[in-house]
């Protein structure tokens, strides 16, 4: 039989209960203060690592990027070379009509890179002793090169060799009827912001390919005279809405039927994805279009 000590009376029991409650409140305040001083381990890591990563991701997602990819998009900070990540534009075939000294035509090795006059902004006319001008809807191509090996900073001083077909789908120097032309080919050195600009005409759509533009990137203008120095070969394309609008104009009638038989999904270059190779477009067929693309390379 257990006995309970009630010798102190009710007042003593109440006083003891109040002391116990005060002790629990003090313990609770101490625990809460201690918890506030500790890092939160259950929400993505410790030592502030994730906050840094989140900041980088945020700046990347809000920038004027080249598109998305496994390494992220080009951010507003990344484009200035301070931080961020950028997806390198895919390597693509130069195709059968590069005229960069890597193949031949019926006249021999085709190479415009070492010809006088190839460094130019307006590529609509032939040069170096050839004459003729490509007709078509005016197009200005603005490329901005960024260096993925230098925190996605602008790649001033690099050079771009660019070429594409005419509105009939023919490539100068190679296609029947234009073997005596070398128009729609040219080289530009990037300015301090990594930008190059070409004045040209909108390329046509020939059978079997989505409309596209070829280009090669070189580390410097001096090294652009030899294809062996190129650090990137790729292509870019245009939005379908723009293509439909352009091909409604005179001179592009064959492009309408050719485009109807091809798509990005069935194209042998763009079928595996083209988000980094799709130019942004402004303008119209009367005043001309401007195609803009930021491209990252490993410089």
mmCIF file of C-alpha atoms in Angstrom:
data_model
loop_
_atom_site.group_PDB
_atom_site.id
_atom_site.type_symbol
_atom_site.label_atom_id
_atom_site.label_comp_id
_atom_site.label_asym_id
_atom_site.label_seq_id
_atom_site.Cartn_x
_atom_site.Cartn_y
_atom_site.Cartn_z
ATOM 1 C CA UNK A 1 0.000 0.000 0.000
ATOM 2 C CA UNK A 2 1.468 3.305 -1.180
ATOM 3 C CA UNK A 3 1.175 6.456 0.926
ATOM 4 C CA UNK A 4 1.110 10.003 -0.505
ATOM 5 C CA UNK A 5 2.622 12.949 1.352
ATOM 6 C CA UNK A 6 -0.038 15.592 1.848
ATOM 7 C CA UNK A 7 1.573 17.189 4.906
ATOM 8 C CA UNK A 8 2.345 20.481 3.076
ATOM 9 C CA UNK A 9 -1.246 21.195 2.174
ATOM 10 C CA UNK A 10 -2.894 22.518 -1.022
ATOM 11 C CA UNK A 11 -1.008 25.814 -1.083
ATOM 12 C CA UNK A 12 2.363 24.066 -1.149
ATOM 13 C CA UNK A 13 1.214 21.719 -3.916
ATOM 14 C CA UNK A 14 0.043 24.635 -6.111
ATOM 15 C CA UNK A 15 3.318 26.502 -5.600
ATOM 16 C CA UNK A 16 5.294 23.429 -6.683
ATOM 17 C CA UNK A 17 3.156 23.020 -9.815
ATOM 18 C CA UNK A 18 3.759 26.675 -10.780
ATOM 19 C CA UNK A 19 7.536 26.238 -10.452
ATOM 20 C CA UNK A 20 7.424 23.148 -12.694
ATOM 21 C CA UNK A 21 5.422 25.024 -15.369
ATOM 22 C CA UNK A 22 7.879 27.941 -15.283
ATOM 23 C CA UNK A 23 10.751 25.526 -15.726
ATOM 24 C CA UNK A 24 9.132 23.964 -18.789
ATOM 25 C CA UNK A 25 8.534 27.399 -20.366
ATOM 26 C CA UNK A 26 12.174 28.349 -19.830
ATOM 27 C CA UNK A 27 13.308 25.051 -21.372
ATOM 28 C CA UNK A 28 11.077 25.637 -24.391
ATOM 29 C CA UNK A 29 12.465 29.150 -24.915
ATOM 30 C CA UNK A 30 16.016 27.792 -24.785
ATOM 31 C CA UNK A 31 15.272 25.064 -27.329
ATOM 32 C CA UNK A 32 13.647 27.544 -29.731
ATOM 33 C CA UNK A 33 16.617 29.916 -29.477
ATOM 34 C CA UNK A 34 19.045 27.091 -30.126
ATOM 35 C CA UNK A 35 17.087 25.893 -33.165
ATOM 36 C CA UNK A 36 17.136 29.381 -34.683
ATOM 37 C CA UNK A 37 20.898 29.479 -34.483
ATOM 38 C CA UNK A 38 21.354 26.168 -36.331
ATOM 39 C CA UNK A 39 21.359 25.828 -40.197
ATOM 40 C CA UNK A 40 18.239 24.359 -41.734
ATOM 41 C CA UNK A 41 19.335 20.955 -42.966
ATOM 42 C CA UNK A 42 16.063 19.587 -44.241
ATOM 43 C CA UNK A 43 15.505 21.948 -47.206
ATOM 44 C CA UNK A 44 18.250 21.324 -49.703
ATOM 45 C CA UNK A 45 21.621 21.346 -48.000
ATOM 46 C CA UNK A 46 23.773 23.484 -45.709
ATOM 47 C CA UNK A 47 26.442 26.183 -45.656
ATOM 48 C CA UNK A 48 24.559 28.358 -48.160
ATOM 49 C CA UNK A 49 25.547 26.229 -51.188
ATOM 50 C CA UNK A 50 22.035 25.988 -52.553
ATOM 51 C CA UNK A 51 21.355 29.684 -52.153
ATOM 52 C CA UNK A 52 24.329 30.363 -54.424
ATOM 53 C CA UNK A 53 23.159 27.789 -56.939
ATOM 54 C CA UNK A 54 19.625 29.165 -56.861
ATOM 55 C CA UNK A 55 20.912 32.670 -57.523
ATOM 56 C CA UNK A 56 22.842 31.445 -60.544
ATOM 57 C CA UNK A 57 19.845 29.539 -61.873
ATOM 58 C CA UNK A 58 17.585 32.520 -61.384
ATOM 59 C CA UNK A 59 19.843 34.853 -63.311
ATOM 60 C CA UNK A 60 20.093 32.297 -66.073
ATOM 61 C CA UNK A 61 16.369 31.851 -66.422
ATOM 62 C CA UNK A 62 15.709 35.564 -66.655
ATOM 63 C CA UNK A 63 18.403 36.387 -69.199
ATOM 64 C CA UNK A 64 18.084 36.787 -72.905
ATOM 65 C CA UNK A 65 19.428 33.333 -73.533
ATOM 66 C CA UNK A 66 20.126 31.176 -76.534
ATOM 67 C CA UNK A 67 17.690 28.557 -75.350
ATOM 68 C CA UNK A 68 17.570 25.853 -72.739
ATOM 69 C CA UNK A 69 19.723 22.810 -72.358
ATOM 70 C CA UNK A 70 21.288 20.445 -69.891
ATOM 71 C CA UNK A 71 23.672 23.098 -68.637
ATOM 72 C CA UNK A 72 21.110 25.874 -68.412
ATOM 73 C CA UNK A 73 20.346 28.933 -70.433
ATOM 74 C CA UNK A 74 22.431 31.981 -71.020
ATOM 75 C CA UNK A 75 21.719 34.389 -68.212
ATOM 76 C CA UNK A 76 21.814 38.129 -68.004
ATOM 77 C CA UNK A 77 24.900 37.885 -65.806
ATOM 78 C CA UNK A 78 26.349 35.063 -67.860
ATOM 79 C CA UNK A 79 26.188 37.089 -71.043
ATOM 80 C CA UNK A 80 28.405 39.716 -69.492
ATOM 81 C CA UNK A 81 30.959 37.191 -68.322
ATOM 82 C CA UNK A 82 30.416 37.562 -64.572
ATOM 83 C CA UNK A 83 28.637 34.293 -63.844
ATOM 84 C CA UNK A 84 25.990 31.923 -65.179
ATOM 85 C CA UNK A 85 25.947 28.936 -67.486
ATOM 86 C CA UNK A 86 25.363 28.653 -71.236
ATOM 87 C CA UNK A 87 24.594 25.755 -73.533
ATOM 88 C CA UNK A 88 27.050 25.320 -76.405
ATOM 89 C CA UNK A 89 25.381 25.345 -79.811
ATOM 90 C CA UNK A 90 25.439 21.851 -81.355
ATOM 91 C CA UNK A 91 28.098 20.855 -83.843
ATOM 92 C CA UNK A 92 26.538 20.218 -87.255
ATOM 93 C CA UNK A 93 27.676 19.229 -90.700
ATOM 94 C CA UNK A 94 28.994 21.921 -92.978
ATOM 95 C CA UNK A 95 27.136 20.226 -95.801
ATOM 96 C CA UNK A 96 28.375 19.669 -99.344
ATOM 97 C CA UNK A 97 28.702 23.351 -100.315
ATOM 98 C CA UNK A 98 31.051 25.063 -97.816
ATOM 99 C CA UNK A 99 33.593 26.580 -100.227
ATOM 100 C CA UNK A 100 36.067 26.677 -97.360
ATOM 101 C CA UNK A 101 38.750 24.604 -99.044
ATOM 102 C CA UNK A 102 37.549 21.256 -97.704
ATOM 103 C CA UNK A 103 36.013 19.981 -100.955
ATOM 104 C CA UNK A 104 35.946 20.573 -104.694
ATOM 105 C CA UNK A 105 33.634 21.579 -107.507
ATOM 106 C CA UNK A 106 34.006 20.796 -111.194
ATOM 107 C CA UNK A 107 36.407 23.738 -111.347
ATOM 108 C CA UNK A 108 38.638 22.407 -108.553
ATOM 109 C CA UNK A 109 38.949 23.118 -104.849
ATOM 110 C CA UNK A 110 36.387 25.690 -103.759
ATOM 111 C CA UNK A 111 37.763 28.144 -101.229
ATOM 112 C CA UNK A 112 36.590 31.711 -100.665
ATOM 113 C CA UNK A 113 38.306 32.111 -97.297
ATOM 114 C CA UNK A 114 41.593 33.221 -98.813
ATOM 115 C CA UNK A 115 40.049 35.488 -101.452
ATOM 116 C CA UNK A 116 40.264 39.264 -101.304
ATOM 117 C CA UNK A 117 36.933 40.841 -100.417
ATOM 118 C CA UNK A 118 35.464 37.930 -98.461
ATOM 119 C CA UNK A 119 35.557 39.954 -95.222
ATOM 120 C CA UNK A 120 32.407 42.035 -95.611
ATOM 121 C CA UNK A 121 29.027 42.863 -94.119
ATOM 122 C CA UNK A 122 26.876 42.802 -97.260
ATOM 123 C CA UNK A 123 27.099 39.330 -98.825
ATOM 124 C CA UNK A 124 24.393 39.708 -101.472
ATOM 125 C CA UNK A 125 26.818 40.278 -104.375
ATOM 126 C CA UNK A 126 29.650 38.194 -105.762
ATOM 127 C CA UNK A 127 33.234 39.359 -105.246
ATOM 128 C CA UNK A 128 36.850 38.677 -106.200
ATOM 129 C CA UNK A 129 36.280 39.076 -109.947
ATOM 130 C CA UNK A 130 32.821 37.476 -110.054
ATOM 131 C CA UNK A 131 29.689 39.542 -110.639
ATOM 132 C CA UNK A 132 26.032 39.119 -109.876
ATOM 133 C CA UNK A 133 23.705 39.873 -106.992
ATOM 134 C CA UNK A 134 21.282 37.511 -105.275
ATOM 135 C CA UNK A 135 17.672 38.707 -105.286
ATOM 136 C CA UNK A 136 15.183 38.059 -102.525
ATOM 137 C CA UNK A 137 13.473 39.352 -99.392
ATOM 138 C CA UNK A 138 16.001 41.449 -97.419
ATOM 139 C CA UNK A 139 17.419 39.801 -94.309
ATOM 140 C CA UNK A 140 19.853 41.073 -91.690
ATOM 141 C CA UNK A 141 21.548 38.389 -89.606
ATOM 142 C CA UNK A 142 22.872 39.407 -86.186
ATOM 143 C CA UNK A 143 24.874 36.824 -84.288
ATOM 144 C CA UNK A 144 26.302 37.290 -80.815
ATOM 145 C CA UNK A 145 29.102 34.920 -79.831
ATOM 146 C CA UNK A 146 29.730 34.045 -76.204
ATOM 147 C CA UNK A 147 32.552 31.919 -74.834
ATOM 148 C CA UNK A 148 31.412 28.995 -72.670
ATOM 149 C CA UNK A 149 35.015 28.540 -71.549
ATOM 150 C CA UNK A 150 35.122 32.061 -70.113
ATOM 151 C CA UNK A 151 32.017 32.243 -67.901
ATOM 152 C CA UNK A 152 29.860 32.836 -70.977
ATOM 153 C CA UNK A 153 31.551 36.160 -71.616
ATOM 154 C CA UNK A 154 31.314 37.909 -74.956
ATOM 155 C CA UNK A 155 33.799 36.615 -77.504
ATOM 156 C CA UNK A 156 35.114 39.788 -79.103
ATOM 157 C CA UNK A 157 37.692 39.210 -81.809
ATOM 158 C CA UNK A 158 36.384 35.851 -82.980
ATOM 159 C CA UNK A 159 35.316 35.551 -86.608
ATOM 160 C CA UNK A 160 32.372 33.967 -88.412
ATOM 161 C CA UNK A 161 32.233 32.592 -91.928
ATOM 162 C CA UNK A 162 28.589 32.398 -93.027
ATOM 163 C CA UNK A 163 26.927 31.012 -96.168
ATOM 164 C CA UNK A 164 23.510 29.901 -97.388
ATOM 165 C CA UNK A 165 21.549 29.156 -100.549
ATOM 166 C CA UNK A 166 19.728 31.727 -102.689
ATOM 167 C CA UNK A 167 15.954 32.068 -102.944
ATOM 168 C CA UNK A 168 15.850 29.259 -105.507
ATOM 169 C CA UNK A 169 17.707 26.900 -103.173
ATOM 170 C CA UNK A 170 21.000 27.055 -105.094
ATOM 171 C CA UNK A 171 24.474 27.417 -103.605
ATOM 172 C CA UNK A 172 26.951 29.654 -105.394
ATOM 173 C CA UNK A 173 30.029 27.932 -106.889
ATOM 174 C CA UNK A 174 28.291 24.521 -106.735
ATOM 175 C CA UNK A 175 24.748 24.531 -108.110
ATOM 176 C CA UNK A 176 23.932 24.515 -111.801
ATOM 177 C CA UNK A 177 23.475 28.036 -113.110
ATOM 178 C CA UNK A 178 25.414 29.749 -110.316
ATOM 179 C CA UNK A 179 28.847 28.121 -110.546
ATOM 180 C CA UNK A 180 30.178 31.485 -111.749
ATOM 181 C CA UNK A 181 28.863 33.236 -108.616
ATOM 182 C CA UNK A 182 30.224 33.330 -105.075
ATOM 183 C CA UNK A 183 27.519 35.442 -103.488
ATOM 184 C CA UNK A 184 25.851 34.752 -100.120
ATOM 185 C CA UNK A 185 29.221 34.007 -98.533
ATOM 186 C CA UNK A 186 31.213 36.234 -96.232
ATOM 187 C CA UNK A 187 33.390 36.595 -93.160
ATOM 188 C CA UNK A 188 32.949 39.040 -90.278
ATOM 189 C CA UNK A 189 35.113 39.771 -87.249
ATOM 190 C CA UNK A 190 33.160 40.084 -84.000
ATOM 191 C CA UNK A 191 33.229 43.459 -82.307
ATOM 192 C CA UNK A 192 34.079 43.917 -78.624
ATOM 193 C CA UNK A 193 30.572 42.722 -77.731
ATOM 194 C CA UNK A 194 31.010 39.512 -79.705
ATOM 195 C CA UNK A 195 28.595 40.629 -82.419
ATOM 196 C CA UNK A 196 28.686 40.127 -86.183
ATOM 197 C CA UNK A 197 26.163 41.419 -88.713
ATOM 198 C CA UNK A 198 25.471 40.219 -92.249
ATOM 199 C CA UNK A 199 23.216 41.875 -94.817
ATOM 200 C CA UNK A 200 21.752 39.221 -97.101
ATOM 201 C CA UNK A 201 18.510 37.801 -98.538
ATOM 202 C CA UNK A 202 16.195 35.234 -97.037
ATOM 203 C CA UNK A 203 17.273 31.745 -98.162
ATOM 204 C CA UNK A 204 14.834 29.528 -99.993
ATOM 205 C CA UNK A 205 13.704 26.042 -99.023
ATOM 206 C CA UNK A 206 15.071 23.298 -101.225
ATOM 207 C CA UNK A 207 13.697 19.770 -101.223
ATOM 208 C CA UNK A 208 14.655 17.652 -98.230
ATOM 209 C CA UNK A 209 15.854 20.341 -95.787
ATOM 210 C CA UNK A 210 14.330 22.929 -93.520
ATOM 211 C CA UNK A 211 15.524 26.426 -94.475
ATOM 212 C CA UNK A 212 18.818 27.125 -92.745
ATOM 213 C CA UNK A 213 22.045 29.104 -92.634
ATOM 214 C CA UNK A 214 25.525 27.570 -92.267
ATOM 215 C CA UNK A 215 28.354 29.114 -90.292
ATOM 216 C CA UNK A 216 31.817 28.411 -88.959
ATOM 217 C CA UNK A 217 33.386 30.153 -85.968
ATOM 218 C CA UNK A 218 37.105 30.928 -85.854
ATOM 219 C CA UNK A 219 39.201 32.080 -82.867
ATOM 220 C CA UNK A 220 40.448 35.169 -84.754
ATOM 221 C CA UNK A 221 40.023 36.856 -88.108
ATOM 222 C CA UNK A 222 43.620 35.977 -89.027
ATOM 223 C CA UNK A 223 42.867 32.285 -88.521
ATOM 224 C CA UNK A 224 39.674 32.379 -90.601
ATOM 225 C CA UNK A 225 41.674 31.901 -93.815
ATOM 226 C CA UNK A 226 41.960 28.140 -93.159
ATOM 227 C CA UNK A 227 39.116 25.771 -92.326
ATOM 228 C CA UNK A 228 41.487 23.721 -90.191
ATOM 229 C CA UNK A 229 41.332 26.510 -87.594
ATOM 230 C CA UNK A 230 37.563 26.508 -87.112
ATOM 231 C CA UNK A 231 36.324 25.840 -83.573
ATOM 232 C CA UNK A 232 32.647 25.366 -84.400
ATOM 233 C CA UNK A 233 30.571 24.407 -87.422
ATOM 234 C CA UNK A 234 26.818 24.668 -87.091
ATOM 235 C CA UNK A 235 23.529 25.808 -88.613
ATOM 236 C CA UNK A 236 20.493 27.804 -87.558
ATOM 237 C CA UNK A 237 16.917 27.938 -88.779
ATOM 238 C CA UNK A 238 13.851 30.194 -88.635
ATOM 239 C CA UNK A 239 10.363 30.069 -87.057
ATOM 240 C CA UNK A 240 7.701 28.442 -89.201
ATOM 241 C CA UNK A 241 5.471 31.532 -89.075
ATOM 242 C CA UNK A 242 8.247 33.617 -90.629
ATOM 243 C CA UNK A 243 8.946 31.020 -93.297
ATOM 244 C CA UNK A 244 5.294 30.924 -94.332
ATOM 245 C CA UNK A 245 5.188 34.704 -94.522
ATOM 246 C CA UNK A 246 8.404 35.041 -96.537
ATOM 247 C CA UNK A 247 7.586 32.315 -99.032
ATOM 248 C CA UNK A 248 4.349 34.023 -100.011
ATOM 249 C CA UNK A 249 6.520 36.559 -101.850
ATOM 250 C CA UNK A 250 7.634 36.586 -105.470
ATOM 251 C CA UNK A 251 10.568 34.328 -106.320
ATOM 252 C CA UNK A 252 9.924 31.781 -103.550
ATOM 253 C CA UNK A 253 7.180 29.696 -105.169
ATOM 254 C CA UNK A 254 9.241 26.482 -105.149
ATOM 255 C CA UNK A 255 9.917 26.957 -101.431
ATOM 256 C CA UNK A 256 6.202 26.685 -100.624
ATOM 257 C CA UNK A 257 5.875 23.114 -101.902
ATOM 258 C CA UNK A 258 9.284 22.070 -100.591
ATOM 259 C CA UNK A 259 8.479 23.376 -97.101
ATOM 260 C CA UNK A 260 5.190 21.472 -97.114
ATOM 261 C CA UNK A 261 7.147 18.200 -97.406
ATOM 262 C CA UNK A 262 9.581 18.788 -94.546
ATOM 263 C CA UNK A 263 9.447 19.681 -90.846
ATOM 264 C CA UNK A 264 11.840 20.257 -87.953
ATOM 265 C CA UNK A 265 11.014 16.733 -86.768
ATOM 266 C CA UNK A 266 11.988 15.100 -90.061
ATOM 267 C CA UNK A 267 14.927 17.329 -90.952
ATOM 268 C CA UNK A 268 18.222 15.424 -90.733
ATOM 269 C CA UNK A 269 19.893 18.223 -88.747
ATOM 270 C CA UNK A 270 17.179 19.706 -86.534
ATOM 271 C CA UNK A 271 15.213 16.543 -85.732
ATOM 272 C CA UNK A 272 17.172 15.992 -82.500
ATOM 273 C CA UNK A 273 16.326 19.478 -81.218
ATOM 274 C CA UNK A 274 16.812 23.038 -82.386
ATOM 275 C CA UNK A 275 16.077 25.296 -79.410
ATOM 276 C CA UNK A 276 19.627 26.658 -79.503
ATOM 277 C CA UNK A 277 19.466 27.064 -83.285
ATOM 278 C CA UNK A 278 16.215 28.963 -83.766
ATOM 279 C CA UNK A 279 16.684 32.610 -84.648
ATOM 280 C CA UNK A 280 14.445 35.281 -83.157
ATOM 281 C CA UNK A 281 12.748 37.302 -85.881
ATOM 282 C CA UNK A 282 11.498 40.843 -86.316
ATOM 283 C CA UNK A 283 10.402 42.786 -89.387
ATOM 284 C CA UNK A 284 8.335 42.068 -92.465
ATOM 285 C CA UNK A 285 8.735 41.199 -96.131
ATOM 286 C CA UNK A 286 8.468 44.821 -97.277
ATOM 287 C CA UNK A 287 10.993 46.395 -94.956
ATOM 288 C CA UNK A 288 13.088 43.291 -94.469
ATOM 289 C CA UNK A 289 13.629 40.907 -91.570
ATOM 290 C CA UNK A 290 16.189 40.786 -88.791
ATOM 291 C CA UNK A 291 17.277 37.392 -87.473
ATOM 292 C CA UNK A 292 19.001 37.412 -84.081
ATOM 293 C CA UNK A 293 20.781 34.531 -82.378
ATOM 294 C CA UNK A 294 23.148 34.246 -79.424
ATOM 295 C CA UNK A 295 25.454 31.271 -79.761
ATOM 296 C CA UNK A 296 27.864 29.808 -77.247
ATOM 297 C CA UNK A 297 31.109 28.170 -78.335
ATOM 298 C CA UNK A 298 34.090 26.697 -76.530
ATOM 299 C CA UNK A 299 36.683 29.337 -77.261
#
